[in-house]
mmCIF file of C-alpha atoms in Angstrom:
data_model
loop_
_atom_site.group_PDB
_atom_site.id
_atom_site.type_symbol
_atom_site.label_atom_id
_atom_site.label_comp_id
_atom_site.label_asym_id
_atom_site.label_seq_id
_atom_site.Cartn_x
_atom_site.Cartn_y
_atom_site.Cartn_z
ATOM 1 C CA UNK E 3 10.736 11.337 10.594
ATOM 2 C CA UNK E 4 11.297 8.399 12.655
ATOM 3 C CA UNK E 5 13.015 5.378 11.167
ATOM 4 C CA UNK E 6 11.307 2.493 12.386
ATOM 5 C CA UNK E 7 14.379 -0.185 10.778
ATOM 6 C CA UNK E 8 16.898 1.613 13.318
ATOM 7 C CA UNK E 9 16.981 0.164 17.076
ATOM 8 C CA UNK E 10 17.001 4.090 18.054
ATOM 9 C CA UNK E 11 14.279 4.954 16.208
ATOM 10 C CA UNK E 12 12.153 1.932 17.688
ATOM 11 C CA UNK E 13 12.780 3.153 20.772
ATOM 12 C CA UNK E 14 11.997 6.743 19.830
ATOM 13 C CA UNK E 15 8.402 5.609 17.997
ATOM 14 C CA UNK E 16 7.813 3.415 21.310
ATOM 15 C CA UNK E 17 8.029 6.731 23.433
ATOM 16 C CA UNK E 18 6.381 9.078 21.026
ATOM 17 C CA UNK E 19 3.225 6.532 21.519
ATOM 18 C CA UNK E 20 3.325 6.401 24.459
ATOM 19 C CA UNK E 21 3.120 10.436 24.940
ATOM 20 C CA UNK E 22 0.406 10.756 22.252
ATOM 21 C CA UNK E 23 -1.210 8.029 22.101
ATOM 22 C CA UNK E 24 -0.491 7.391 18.532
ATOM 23 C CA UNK E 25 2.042 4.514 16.827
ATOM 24 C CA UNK E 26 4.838 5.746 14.662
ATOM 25 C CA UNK E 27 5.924 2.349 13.642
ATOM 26 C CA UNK E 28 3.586 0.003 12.116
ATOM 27 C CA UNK E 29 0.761 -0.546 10.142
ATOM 28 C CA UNK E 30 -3.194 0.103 10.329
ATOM 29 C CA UNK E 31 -4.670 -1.498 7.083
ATOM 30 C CA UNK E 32 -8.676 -1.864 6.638
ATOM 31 C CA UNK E 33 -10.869 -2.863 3.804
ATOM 32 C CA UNK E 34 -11.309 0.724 3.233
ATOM 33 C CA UNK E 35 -8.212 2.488 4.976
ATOM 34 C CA UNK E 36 -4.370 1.995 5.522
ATOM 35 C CA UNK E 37 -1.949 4.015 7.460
ATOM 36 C CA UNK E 38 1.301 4.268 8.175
ATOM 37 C CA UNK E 39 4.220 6.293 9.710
ATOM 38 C CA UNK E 40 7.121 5.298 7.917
ATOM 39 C CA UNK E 41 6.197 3.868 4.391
ATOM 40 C CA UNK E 42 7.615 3.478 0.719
ATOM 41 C CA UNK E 43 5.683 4.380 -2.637
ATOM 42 C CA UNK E 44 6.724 1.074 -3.214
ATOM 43 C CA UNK E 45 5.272 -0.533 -0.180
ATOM 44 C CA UNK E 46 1.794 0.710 -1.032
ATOM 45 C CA UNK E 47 1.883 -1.104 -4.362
ATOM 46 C CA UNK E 48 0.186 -4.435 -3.261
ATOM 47 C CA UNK E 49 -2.702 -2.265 -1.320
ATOM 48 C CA UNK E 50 -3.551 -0.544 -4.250
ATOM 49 C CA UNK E 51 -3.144 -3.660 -6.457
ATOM 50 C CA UNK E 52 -5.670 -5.246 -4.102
ATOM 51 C CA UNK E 53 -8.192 -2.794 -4.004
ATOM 52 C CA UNK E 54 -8.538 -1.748 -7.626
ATOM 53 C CA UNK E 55 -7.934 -5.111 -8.653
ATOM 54 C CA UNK E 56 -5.437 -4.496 -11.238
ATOM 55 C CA UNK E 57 -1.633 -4.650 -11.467
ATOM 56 C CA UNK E 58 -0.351 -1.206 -9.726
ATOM 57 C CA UNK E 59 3.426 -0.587 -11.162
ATOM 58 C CA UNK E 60 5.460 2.824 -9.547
ATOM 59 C CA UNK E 61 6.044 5.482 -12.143
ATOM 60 C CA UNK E 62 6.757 8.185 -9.448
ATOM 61 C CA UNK E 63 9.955 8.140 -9.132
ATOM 62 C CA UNK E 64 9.897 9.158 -5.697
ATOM 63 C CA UNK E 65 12.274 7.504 -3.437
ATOM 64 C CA UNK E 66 12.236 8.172 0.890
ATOM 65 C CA UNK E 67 9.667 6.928 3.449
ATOM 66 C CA UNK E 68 6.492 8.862 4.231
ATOM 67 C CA UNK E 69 3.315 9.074 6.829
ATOM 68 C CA UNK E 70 0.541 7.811 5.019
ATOM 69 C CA UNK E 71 -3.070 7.718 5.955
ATOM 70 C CA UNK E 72 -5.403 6.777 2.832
ATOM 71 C CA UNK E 73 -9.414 6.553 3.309
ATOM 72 C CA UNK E 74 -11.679 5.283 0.698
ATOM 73 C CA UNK E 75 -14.859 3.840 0.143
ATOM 74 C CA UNK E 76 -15.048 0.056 0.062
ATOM 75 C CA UNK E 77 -16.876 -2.326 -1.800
ATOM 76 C CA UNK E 78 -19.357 -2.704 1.328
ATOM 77 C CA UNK E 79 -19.947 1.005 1.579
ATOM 78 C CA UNK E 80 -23.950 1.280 0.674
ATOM 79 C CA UNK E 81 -25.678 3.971 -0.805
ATOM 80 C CA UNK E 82 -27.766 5.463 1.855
ATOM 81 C CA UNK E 83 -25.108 5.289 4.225
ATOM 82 C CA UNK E 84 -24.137 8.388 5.615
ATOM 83 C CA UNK E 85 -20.380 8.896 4.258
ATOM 84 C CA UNK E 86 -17.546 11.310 3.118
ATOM 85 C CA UNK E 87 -15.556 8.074 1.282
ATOM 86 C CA UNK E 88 -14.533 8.596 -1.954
ATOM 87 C CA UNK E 89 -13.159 6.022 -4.501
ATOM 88 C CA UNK E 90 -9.543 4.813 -4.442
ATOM 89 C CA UNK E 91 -8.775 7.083 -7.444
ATOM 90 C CA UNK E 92 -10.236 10.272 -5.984
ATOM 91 C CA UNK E 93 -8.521 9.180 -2.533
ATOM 92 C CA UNK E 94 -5.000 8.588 -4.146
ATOM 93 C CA UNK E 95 -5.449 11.818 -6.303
ATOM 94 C CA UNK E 96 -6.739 13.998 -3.110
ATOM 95 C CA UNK E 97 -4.904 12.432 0.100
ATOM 96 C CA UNK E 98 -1.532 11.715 -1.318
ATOM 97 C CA UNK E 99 -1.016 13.783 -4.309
ATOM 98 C CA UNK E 100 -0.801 11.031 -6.748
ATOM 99 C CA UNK E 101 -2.940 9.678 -9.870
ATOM 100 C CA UNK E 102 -3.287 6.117 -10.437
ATOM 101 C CA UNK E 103 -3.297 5.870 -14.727
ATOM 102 C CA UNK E 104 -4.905 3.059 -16.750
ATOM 103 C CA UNK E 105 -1.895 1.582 -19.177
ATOM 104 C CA UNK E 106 -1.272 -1.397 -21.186
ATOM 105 C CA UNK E 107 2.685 -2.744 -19.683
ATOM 106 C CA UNK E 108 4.267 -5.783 -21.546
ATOM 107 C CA UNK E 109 5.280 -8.044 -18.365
ATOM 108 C CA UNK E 110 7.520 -10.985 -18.180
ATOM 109 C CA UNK E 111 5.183 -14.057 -17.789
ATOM 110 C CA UNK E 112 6.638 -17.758 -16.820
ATOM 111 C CA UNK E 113 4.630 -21.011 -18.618
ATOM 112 C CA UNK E 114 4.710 -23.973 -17.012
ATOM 113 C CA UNK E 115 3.805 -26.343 -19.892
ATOM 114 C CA UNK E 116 4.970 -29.635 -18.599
ATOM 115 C CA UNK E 117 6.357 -31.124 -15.271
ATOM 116 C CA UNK E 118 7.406 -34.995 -14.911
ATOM 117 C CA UNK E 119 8.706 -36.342 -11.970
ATOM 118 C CA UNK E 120 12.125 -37.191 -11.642
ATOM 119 C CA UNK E 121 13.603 -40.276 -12.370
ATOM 120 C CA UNK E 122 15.531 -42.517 -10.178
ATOM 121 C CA UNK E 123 19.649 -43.060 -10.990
#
């Protein structure tokens, strides 16, 4: 595994894409795809968030950097077209091993209630 934070390991990724062709720093992220070469469970959060439209909170557990490549269908996939896409869930489930779980979380909210402006001394 390459890490992509180290000056080395830039240099190492810039090489390795050169030979093959293929990035191993970076990030390819689609409506209905993301990749990625060197990325946290954590990191993934907001993608996931975004796509099933509700709040996605890490209960892995699993700490380290991983080569992800996720494929799903989108909201703009149509019926008749001719795909293998499958939904987030299914993709989560079958391409990385994991299962996103409906809960109910209590999380910290802030009210604003009031703001004046200040006042002069």
């Amino acid at each position: 595994m390459i890490d992509c934070f180290d000056p080395a390991g830039r240099k190492m990724a810039a090489e390795n894409a050169r030979a093959t062709g293929r990035a191993a720093c970076g990030v390819r992220d689609t409506q209905d795809s993301y990749a990625s070469a060197s990325v946290r469970i954590t990191d993934l959060l907001p993608i996931l968030s975004s796509v099933t439209g509700r709040l996605v909170l890490d209960r892995t557990g699993i700490e380290g950097r991983f080569e992800v490549e996720l494929k799903w269908a989108s909201a703009s996939t149509t019926q008749d077209a001719k795909t293998d896409a499958v939904s987030i869930f299914t993709a989560v489930r079958e391409q990385l091993g994991l299962t996103l779980e409906s809960a109910t979380e209590a999380l910290d909210t802030v009210v604003i209630d009031r703001i004046d402006r200040p006042t002069a001394n």
